[in-house]
Coordinates of C-alpha atoms in Angstrom, one line a residue:
M1 CA 0.0 0.0 0.0
A2 CA 2.9 2.3 0.6
G3 CA 4.2 1.6 -2.9
F4 CA 0.8 2.4 -4.4
S5 CA 0.5 5.6 -2.4
V6 CA 3.9 6.8 -3.6
N7 CA 2.8 6.2 -7.1
D8 CA -0.4 8.2 -6.5
A9 CA 1.4 11.1 -4.9
V10 CA 3.9 11.3 -7.8
A11 CA 1.1 11.2 -10.3
K12 CA -0.8 14.0 -8.6
Y13 CA 2.4 16.1 -8.4
L14 CA 3.2 15.6 -12.1
T15 CA -0.4 16.6 -13.2
T16 CA 0.7 20.2 -12.3
Q17 CA 3.3 19.9 -15.1
M18 CA 1.5 17.8 -17.7
N19 CA -1.9 16.5 -18.3
F20 CA -2.9 13.2 -16.8
G21 CA -2.9 11.4 -20.2
Q22 CA 0.8 12.1 -20.5
V23 CA 1.3 10.9 -17.0
M24 CA -0.5 7.6 -17.9
L25 CA 1.7 7.3 -21.1
L26 CA 5.1 8.0 -19.6
R27 CA 4.6 6.1 -16.4
G28 CA 3.2 3.3 -18.4
L29 CA 6.2 3.1 -20.6
F30 CA 8.5 2.7 -17.6
A31 CA 6.1 0.1 -16.1
C32 CA 5.9 -1.8 -19.4
I33 CA 9.7 -2.1 -19.5
L34 CA 9.9 -3.3 -15.9
I35 CA 7.0 -5.7 -16.0
G36 CA 7.9 -7.0 -19.5
A37 CA 11.4 -7.8 -18.3
L38 CA 10.1 -9.6 -15.2
A39 CA 7.5 -11.5 -17.2
T40 CA 10.2 -12.6 -19.7
H41 CA 12.5 -13.7 -16.9
R42 CA 9.7 -15.8 -15.3
G43 CA 8.5 -17.2 -18.6
A44 CA 5.1 -15.6 -18.1
L45 CA 4.7 -14.2 -21.6
R46 CA 1.8 -15.5 -23.8
P47 CA 0.5 -14.5 -27.3
L48 CA -1.0 -11.0 -27.5
R49 CA -4.2 -12.5 -28.7
T50 CA -4.8 -13.4 -25.1
L51 CA -6.0 -9.8 -24.8
F52 CA -9.1 -10.8 -26.7
V53 CA -10.2 -13.4 -24.2
P54 CA -13.5 -11.7 -23.0
A55 CA -12.6 -11.7 -19.3
V56 CA -9.2 -10.2 -20.0
T57 CA -10.7 -7.6 -22.3
L58 CA -13.2 -6.5 -19.7
R59 CA -10.5 -6.4 -17.0
V60 CA -8.3 -4.2 -19.2
C61 CA -11.3 -1.9 -19.9
G62 CA -12.0 -1.7 -16.1
E63 CA -8.4 -0.8 -15.4
I64 CA -8.3 1.9 -18.2
G65 CA -11.5 3.5 -17.0
G66 CA -10.6 3.3 -13.3
S67 CA -7.0 4.6 -13.7
G68 CA -8.0 7.5 -16.0
L69 CA -10.9 8.7 -13.8
F70 CA -8.7 8.3 -10.7
L71 CA -5.9 10.4 -12.2
A72 CA -8.4 13.0 -13.3
A73 CA -9.9 13.2 -9.8
I74 CA -6.6 13.6 -8.0
S75 CA -5.6 16.3 -10.4
Y76 CA -8.3 18.5 -8.9
L77 CA -9.0 17.1 -5.4
P78 CA -7.0 16.3 -2.3
L79 CA -5.2 13.0 -2.5
G80 CA -6.7 11.7 0.8
N81 CA -10.3 12.5 -0.3
V82 CA -10.0 10.5 -3.6
T83 CA -8.2 7.6 -1.9
A84 CA -10.9 7.4 0.8
I85 CA -13.6 7.2 -1.8
V86 CA -11.7 4.4 -3.7
Q87 CA -11.4 2.6 -0.4
S88 CA -15.1 1.7 -0.7
L89 CA -14.1 -0.7 -3.4
P90 CA -14.3 -3.9 -1.3
L91 CA -17.9 -2.9 -0.3
A92 CA -18.8 -2.0 -3.9
M93 CA -17.3 -5.4 -5.0
T94 CA -19.6 -7.2 -2.5
L95 CA -22.6 -5.3 -3.9
G96 CA -21.5 -6.1 -7.4
A97 CA -21.1 -9.8 -6.6
V98 CA -24.7 -9.8 -5.2
L99 CA -26.2 -8.0 -8.2
L100 CA -24.2 -9.6 -11.0
L101 CA -23.1 -13.0 -9.7
G102 CA -25.9 -13.8 -7.3
E103 CA -23.6 -14.3 -4.3
P104 CA -25.6 -14.5 -1.0
V105 CA -25.0 -11.7 1.6
G106 CA -26.5 -11.6 5.1
W107 CA -28.2 -8.6 6.6
R108 CA -25.1 -7.6 8.6
R109 CA -23.0 -7.3 5.5
W110 CA -25.8 -5.3 3.9
L111 CA -25.7 -2.9 6.8
A112 CA -21.9 -2.6 6.3
I113 CA -22.3 -1.9 2.6
A114 CA -24.9 0.8 3.4
A115 CA -22.7 2.4 6.1
G116 CA -19.7 2.4 3.7
F117 CA -21.7 4.3 1.0
I118 CA -23.0 6.7 3.6
G119 CA -19.3 7.4 4.4
V120 CA -18.7 8.1 0.7
L121 CA -21.6 10.5 0.6
I122 CA -20.2 12.3 3.6
I123 CA -16.9 12.8 1.8
V124 CA -18.5 13.7 -1.6
R125 CA -21.2 16.0 0.1
P126 CA -23.7 16.2 -2.8
G127 CA -25.8 19.3 -2.6
A128 CA -23.5 20.9 0.0
D129 CA -21.3 24.0 -0.5
G130 CA -18.2 21.8 -0.3
F131 CA -19.4 19.6 -3.2
N132 CA -17.0 19.2 -6.2
L133 CA -18.1 17.6 -9.4
Y134 CA -14.6 16.0 -9.6
S135 CA -15.6 13.8 -6.6
L136 CA -18.0 12.0 -9.0
L137 CA -15.0 11.0 -11.1
A138 CA -13.6 9.2 -8.1
V139 CA -17.0 7.5 -7.5
F140 CA -17.1 6.4 -11.2
S141 CA -13.6 5.1 -11.0
V142 CA -14.7 2.7 -8.3
A143 CA -17.4 1.3 -10.6
F144 CA -14.7 0.5 -13.2
Y145 CA -12.5 -1.0 -10.6
V146 CA -15.4 -3.2 -9.5
M147 CA -15.8 -4.5 -13.0
R148 CA -12.0 -5.2 -13.1
E149 CA -12.0 -7.2 -9.9
L150 CA -15.2 -9.2 -10.6
V151 CA -14.1 -10.3 -14.1
T152 CA -10.7 -11.3 -12.8
K153 CA -12.3 -14.4 -11.2
R154 CA -13.4 -15.5 -14.7
I155 CA -10.0 -15.3 -16.3
P156 CA -8.7 -18.8 -17.3
P157 CA -6.2 -20.1 -14.7
E158 CA -3.6 -21.0 -17.3
I159 CA -3.0 -17.3 -18.0
P160 CA -0.2 -16.1 -15.6
T161 CA -1.0 -13.2 -13.3
L162 CA 2.1 -11.4 -14.3
F163 CA 1.1 -11.5 -18.0
I164 CA -2.4 -10.1 -17.1
I165 CA -0.7 -7.2 -15.4
F166 CA 1.6 -6.7 -18.4
L167 CA -1.3 -6.6 -20.8
T168 CA -3.2 -4.2 -18.6
T169 CA -0.2 -1.9 -18.4
I170 CA 0.2 -1.9 -22.2
A171 CA -3.4 -1.0 -22.6
V172 CA -3.4 1.8 -20.0
T173 CA -0.3 3.2 -21.6
A174 CA -1.9 3.2 -25.0
A175 CA -5.0 4.9 -23.5
G176 CA -2.7 7.6 -22.1
A177 CA -1.2 8.1 -25.5
V178 CA -4.7 8.6 -27.0
L179 CA -5.6 11.1 -24.3
V180 CA -2.5 13.3 -24.4
F181 CA -3.6 15.7 -27.2
P182 CA -7.3 16.0 -26.4
L183 CA -6.2 17.0 -22.9
G184 CA -4.0 19.8 -24.0
G185 CA -1.0 18.3 -25.9
W186 CA 2.5 17.2 -25.1
R187 CA 4.8 19.0 -22.7
E188 CA 8.5 18.1 -22.7
P189 CA 9.2 16.5 -19.3
S190 CA 12.1 17.7 -17.3
L191 CA 14.8 15.3 -16.1
A192 CA 13.4 15.5 -12.6
S193 CA 9.9 14.6 -13.9
T194 CA 11.3 11.6 -15.8
A195 CA 13.0 10.4 -12.7
L196 CA 9.8 10.7 -10.7
L197 CA 7.9 8.8 -13.4
A198 CA 10.4 6.0 -13.2
L199 CA 10.0 6.0 -9.4
A200 CA 6.2 5.7 -9.8
A201 CA 6.6 2.7 -12.1
V202 CA 9.0 1.0 -9.7
T203 CA 6.8 1.5 -6.6
T204 CA 3.8 0.3 -8.5
L205 CA 5.5 -2.9 -9.4
I206 CA 6.7 -3.3 -5.8
G207 CA 3.1 -2.8 -4.7
Y208 CA 1.7 -5.4 -7.1
Q209 CA 4.3 -7.9 -6.2
C210 CA 3.9 -7.5 -2.4
A211 CA 0.1 -7.7 -2.7
I212 CA 0.3 -10.9 -4.7
L213 CA 2.8 -12.4 -2.3
A214 CA 0.7 -11.4 0.7
L215 CA -2.5 -13.0 -0.8
R216 CA -0.6 -16.2 -1.6
A217 CA 0.8 -16.4 1.9
G218 CA -2.2 -15.6 3.9
E219 CA -6.0 -15.7 3.9
I220 CA -7.7 -12.9 1.9
S221 CA -9.9 -12.0 4.9
A222 CA -6.8 -11.5 7.0
V223 CA -4.8 -9.6 4.3
A224 CA -7.5 -7.5 2.8
P225 CA -8.1 -5.1 5.7
F226 CA -4.5 -3.9 5.4
R227 CA -5.5 -2.1 2.1
Y228 CA -7.0 0.6 4.3
S229 CA -3.5 1.6 5.4
Q230 CA -3.2 3.3 2.0
M231 CA -5.6 6.0 3.3
L232 CA -3.1 6.8 6.1
Y233 CA -0.3 7.1 3.6
A234 CA -2.4 9.2 1.2
M235 CA -3.2 11.7 4.0
L236 CA 0.4 11.7 5.1
F237 CA 1.7 12.4 1.6
G238 CA -1.1 14.9 1.0
Y239 CA 0.0 16.9 4.0
L240 CA 3.7 16.7 3.5
V241 CA 3.8 17.2 -0.3
F242 CA 0.7 19.2 -1.1
A243 CA -0.1 20.9 2.3
E244 CA -3.6 19.2 2.3
V245 CA -5.3 19.2 5.7
P246 CA -8.2 16.7 5.9
D247 CA -11.5 18.4 7.0
N248 CA -14.0 16.9 9.4
A249 CA -16.2 15.5 6.7
M250 CA -13.3 13.6 5.1
L251 CA -12.1 12.2 8.5
I252 CA -15.7 11.1 9.5
G253 CA -16.5 9.6 6.1
S254 CA -13.2 7.7 5.8
T255 CA -13.5 6.4 9.3
I256 CA -17.0 5.0 8.5
I257 CA -15.7 3.4 5.3
V258 CA -12.8 1.7 7.0
L259 CA -14.9 0.4 10.0
S260 CA -17.7 -0.9 7.7
G261 CA -15.1 -2.5 5.4
I262 CA -13.3 -4.2 8.2
Y263 CA -16.6 -5.4 9.6
A264 CA -17.6 -6.8 6.2
F265 CA -14.3 -8.7 6.0
H266 CA -14.9 -10.0 9.5
R267 CA -18.4 -11.3 8.6
E268 CA -17.1 -12.9 5.4
R269 CA -14.5 -14.7 7.4
I270 CA -17.1 -16.1 9.8
R271 CA -19.3 -17.1 6.8
N272 CA -16.4 -19.0 5.2
R273 CA -15.6 -20.8 8.4
L274 CA -19.3 -21.9 8.7
L275 CA -19.3 -23.1 5.1
A276 CA -16.1 -25.0 5.7
T277 CA -17.5 -26.6 8.9
T278 CA -20.7 -27.5 7.1
A279 CA -18.9 -29.0 4.2
A280 CA -16.6 -31.1 6.5
A281 CA -19.7 -32.4 8.4
T282 CA -21.4 -33.3 5.1
D283 CA -18.3 -35.2 3.9
A284 CA -18.1 -37.1 7.2
V285 CA -21.7 -38.3 6.8

């Protein structure tokens, strides 16, 4: 989460010097080199036609939409606010799994989902003086990220995770190239900006690798709550780099999102244990 937060802070800083399409393009080029080299080393490369596997295509579209809208949002809003809204992703995923996949959810998790979205509304403040239309970009980015996460479960297991990340990075980089000129055109990056873009690519790769290792080593319900530490990093970087001081609405809303998300993970863990116990009892009979 620290790696992802460094990436976000660098991206927000660079949007003061170039449009976010150019940030997507240049950061993506560095990431493509790093991830492509790693995928080659691990023998994870597959034919590019893999991109046309429906689940892979949808995942790539979700990543493009989510990344683009997220970058647009942090260009105009405090980093902590946007990160807090995106932290509702696990709750939104649960809602999406219910509506699209028919997964059962008990009343306690429904309450957690409702509470989480109330937290988002407190941060966004629709109809209030502090409302900013760019907050909606962060909300829409969550919808794209939900699509990305849900279709990931349907990607054939024989396609390596690292290659999926590589394809996604190529697609996001290409989308950045398309957006550069409609968003204001190309600006020659300075040496310092180029170094920061390379740093963002490295920290993103570190973040992905650590996340994958953590999920392979531990239970999802135990690892997932640590994603909320990204909000603390975002507020820290927002204060140190951009002099952003969280207001009361942001603090209250983000607290509600975190607590409801952790509770939802807790209930899911209990549910999984009950299902495992029931399955073991059935097998014994």
